[in-house]
PDB file of C-alpha atoms in Angstrom:
ATOM      1  CA  MET A  20      66.503-308.648-208.877  1.00  0.00           C
ATOM      2  CA  LYS A  21      63.372-306.722-210.029  1.00  0.00           C
ATOM      3  CA  PRO A  22      60.277-306.089-207.958  1.00  0.00           C
ATOM      4  CA  CYS A  23      57.489-308.720-207.756  1.00  0.00           C
ATOM      5  CA  TYR A  24      54.935-307.914-210.502  1.00  0.00           C
ATOM      6  CA  LEU A  25      52.069-308.637-208.039  1.00  0.00           C
ATOM      7  CA  CYS A  26      53.041-306.906-204.734  1.00  0.00           C
ATOM      8  CA  GLN A  27      56.134-304.675-205.706  1.00  0.00           C
ATOM      9  CA  GLN A  28      58.246-306.393-202.909  1.00  0.00           C
ATOM     10  CA  GLN A  29      61.715-307.740-203.848  1.00  0.00           C
ATOM     11  CA  ALA A  30      61.319-310.709-206.201  1.00  0.00           C
ATOM     12  CA  HIS A  31      63.272-313.798-205.569  1.00  0.00           C
ATOM     13  CA  ILE A  32      61.990-315.931-208.562  1.00  0.00           C
ATOM     14  CA  LYS A  33      61.817-315.497-212.334  1.00  0.00           C
ATOM     15  CA  ARG A  34      59.029-317.760-213.584  1.00  0.00           C
ATOM     16  CA  SER A  35      60.260-319.621-216.600  1.00  0.00           C
ATOM     17  CA  LYS A  36      56.640-320.067-217.753  1.00  0.00           C
ATOM     18  CA  THR A  37      55.771-316.440-217.937  1.00  0.00           C
ATOM     19  CA  GLY A  38      59.122-314.563-217.584  1.00  0.00           C
ATOM     20  CA  SER A  39      57.587-312.583-214.638  1.00  0.00           C
ATOM     21  CA  TYR A  40      59.407-311.886-211.421  1.00  0.00           C
ATOM     22  CA  VAL A  41      57.678-312.798-208.180  1.00  0.00           C
ATOM     23  CA  CYS A  42      58.415-312.780-204.446  1.00  0.00           C
ATOM     24  CA  LYS A  43      58.280-316.123-202.547  1.00  0.00           C
ATOM     25  CA  GLY A  44      54.793-315.362-201.093  1.00  0.00           C
ATOM     26  CA  CYS A  45      53.225-314.406-204.389  1.00  0.00           C
ATOM     27  CA  PHE A  46      54.930-317.494-206.148  1.00  0.00           C
ATOM     28  CA  VAL A  47      53.388-319.984-203.770  1.00  0.00           C
ATOM     29  CA  SER A  48      49.905-318.327-204.072  1.00  0.00           C
ATOM     30  CA  GLU A  49      50.266-318.193-207.942  1.00  0.00           C
ATOM     31  CA  PHE A  50      51.468-321.827-208.219  1.00  0.00           C
ATOM     32  CA  GLU A  51      48.571-323.112-205.937  1.00  0.00           C
ATOM     33  CA  ASN A  52      45.970-321.146-208.082  1.00  0.00           C
ATOM     34  CA  GLU A  53      47.482-322.669-211.284  1.00  0.00           C
ATOM     35  CA  VAL A  54      47.275-326.147-209.808  1.00  0.00           C
ATOM     36  CA  GLU A  55      43.654-325.571-208.856  1.00  0.00           C
ATOM     37  CA  GLU A  56      42.879-324.247-212.356  1.00  0.00           C
ATOM     38  CA  VAL A  57      44.254-327.310-214.009  1.00  0.00           C
ATOM     39  CA  ILE A  58      42.284-329.599-211.634  1.00  0.00           C
ATOM     40  CA  ASN A  59      39.043-327.712-212.389  1.00  0.00           C
ATOM     41  CA  GLN A  60      39.645-327.287-216.264  1.00  0.00           C
ATOM     42  CA  LYS A  61      40.518-330.953-216.762  1.00  0.00           C
ATOM     43  CA  LYS A  62      37.988-332.205-214.276  1.00  0.00           C
ATOM     44  CA  LEU A  63      40.723-334.350-212.592  1.00  0.00           C
ATOM     45  CA  PHE A  64      38.908-334.866-209.313  1.00  0.00           C
ATOM     46  CA  HIS A  65      35.363-334.800-208.111  1.00  0.00           C
ATOM     47  CA  ARG A  66      33.667-334.057-204.756  1.00  0.00           C
ATOM     48  CA  ASP A  67      34.030-336.618-202.030  1.00  0.00           C
ATOM     49  CA  GLU A  68      36.467-338.645-204.083  1.00  0.00           C
ATOM     50  CA  ILE A  69      39.297-340.900-202.755  1.00  0.00           C
ATOM     51  CA  ILE A  70      42.569-339.658-204.233  1.00  0.00           C
ATOM     52  CA  ALA A  71      45.767-341.710-203.827  1.00  0.00           C
ATOM     53  CA  ILE A  72      48.936-339.797-203.997  1.00  0.00           C
ATOM     54  CA  GLY A  73      52.097-341.633-204.758  1.00  0.00           C
ATOM     55  CA  MET A  74      54.673-340.543-202.065  1.00  0.00           C
ATOM     56  CA  SER A  75      58.409-341.005-202.698  1.00  0.00           C
ATOM     57  CA  GLY A  76      59.341-338.635-199.771  1.00  0.00           C
ATOM     58  CA  GLY A  77      60.889-336.283-202.255  1.00  0.00           C
ATOM     59  CA  LYS A  78      59.950-332.589-202.931  1.00  0.00           C
ATOM     60  CA  ASP A  79      57.706-333.233-205.849  1.00  0.00           C
ATOM     61  CA  SER A  80      55.253-335.726-204.215  1.00  0.00           C
ATOM     62  CA  SER A  81      55.468-333.675-200.935  1.00  0.00           C
ATOM     63  CA  VAL A  82      54.416-330.455-202.601  1.00  0.00           C
ATOM     64  CA  LEU A  83      51.608-332.255-204.465  1.00  0.00           C
ATOM     65  CA  ALA A  84      50.260-333.760-201.143  1.00  0.00           C
ATOM     66  CA  HIS A  85      50.547-330.386-199.452  1.00  0.00           C
ATOM     67  CA  ILE A  86      48.725-328.495-202.196  1.00  0.00           C
ATOM     68  CA  LEU A  87      45.993-331.017-202.618  1.00  0.00           C
ATOM     69  CA  ASN A  88      45.539-331.089-198.825  1.00  0.00           C
ATOM     70  CA  LYS A  89      45.447-327.194-198.656  1.00  0.00           C
ATOM     71  CA  LEU A  90      42.957-326.926-201.482  1.00  0.00           C
ATOM     72  CA  ASN A  91      40.790-329.637-199.876  1.00  0.00           C
ATOM     73  CA  LYS A  92      40.543-327.663-196.645  1.00  0.00           C
ATOM     74  CA  LYS A  93      40.145-324.183-198.379  1.00  0.00           C
ATOM     75  CA  ARG A  94      37.388-325.356-200.800  1.00  0.00           C
ATOM     76  CA  ASP A  95      35.806-328.122-198.766  1.00  0.00           C
ATOM     77  CA  TYR A  96      36.012-330.533-201.674  1.00  0.00           C
ATOM     78  CA  GLY A  97      35.564-333.554-199.242  1.00  0.00           C
ATOM     79  CA  TRP A  98      38.369-335.412-200.902  1.00  0.00           C
ATOM     80  CA  ASN A  99      39.881-338.450-198.950  1.00  0.00           C
ATOM     81  CA  LEU A 100      43.620-338.057-199.647  1.00  0.00           C
ATOM     82  CA  VAL A 101      45.548-341.292-199.196  1.00  0.00           C
ATOM     83  CA  LEU A 102      49.351-341.442-199.432  1.00  0.00           C
ATOM     84  CA  VAL A 103      50.785-344.431-201.136  1.00  0.00           C
ATOM     85  CA  THR A 104      54.475-345.481-201.113  1.00  0.00           C
ATOM     86  CA  VAL A 105      56.218-348.624-202.450  1.00  0.00           C
ATOM     87  CA  ASP A 106      58.998-350.421-200.636  1.00  0.00           C
ATOM     88  CA  GLU A 107      61.022-351.795-203.507  1.00  0.00           C
ATOM     89  CA  GLY A 108      63.028-353.819-200.972  1.00  0.00           C
ATOM     90  CA  ILE A 109      66.305-352.034-201.831  1.00  0.00           C
ATOM     91  CA  LYS A 110      68.245-351.725-198.526  1.00  0.00           C
ATOM     92  CA  GLY A 111      68.945-348.106-197.680  1.00  0.00           C
ATOM     93  CA  TYR A 112      67.159-346.678-200.693  1.00  0.00           C
ATOM     94  CA  ARG A 113      63.870-345.544-199.186  1.00  0.00           C
ATOM     95  CA  ASP A 114      64.111-346.567-195.560  1.00  0.00           C
ATOM     96  CA  ASP A 115      63.839-343.069-194.041  1.00  0.00           C
ATOM     97  CA  SER A 116      60.753-341.958-196.183  1.00  0.00           C
ATOM     98  CA  ILE A 117      58.826-345.345-195.490  1.00  0.00           C
ATOM     99  CA  LYS A 118      59.182-344.801-191.777  1.00  0.00           C
ATOM    100  CA  VAL A 119      57.271-341.584-191.940  1.00  0.00           C
TER     101      VAL A 119
END
C-alpha cells in the first residue's frame, strides 16, 4: 500500500471518493471534516437545536451519533442530541440494541 498523502505514514485505506491513500488516523480526521463541511454548507443544524438521531445499533447510526457528539463538544454548538430507536416488535430482531 502507498503512503498516506497527508502524513506519509503507511496508508490502510484508498478513498473511493478521491482515489487518495490515507492512514486510519487521517481518514477519521478527513471524514469528520467532510461531515462538518456538509452540515455547515447545507445549514442542516443550528445552534442550540434538538437533533434526533435514529439509532438502529448498527455501524452507520453509531458513527453518525459519535461524529455529531464529537463536533458538538469540539465546536460548542449547544446541540441537544437525542437517540431514537423503534421497537418493531419482532422477537430477536433488535433486542440487544434496544437494551442499550
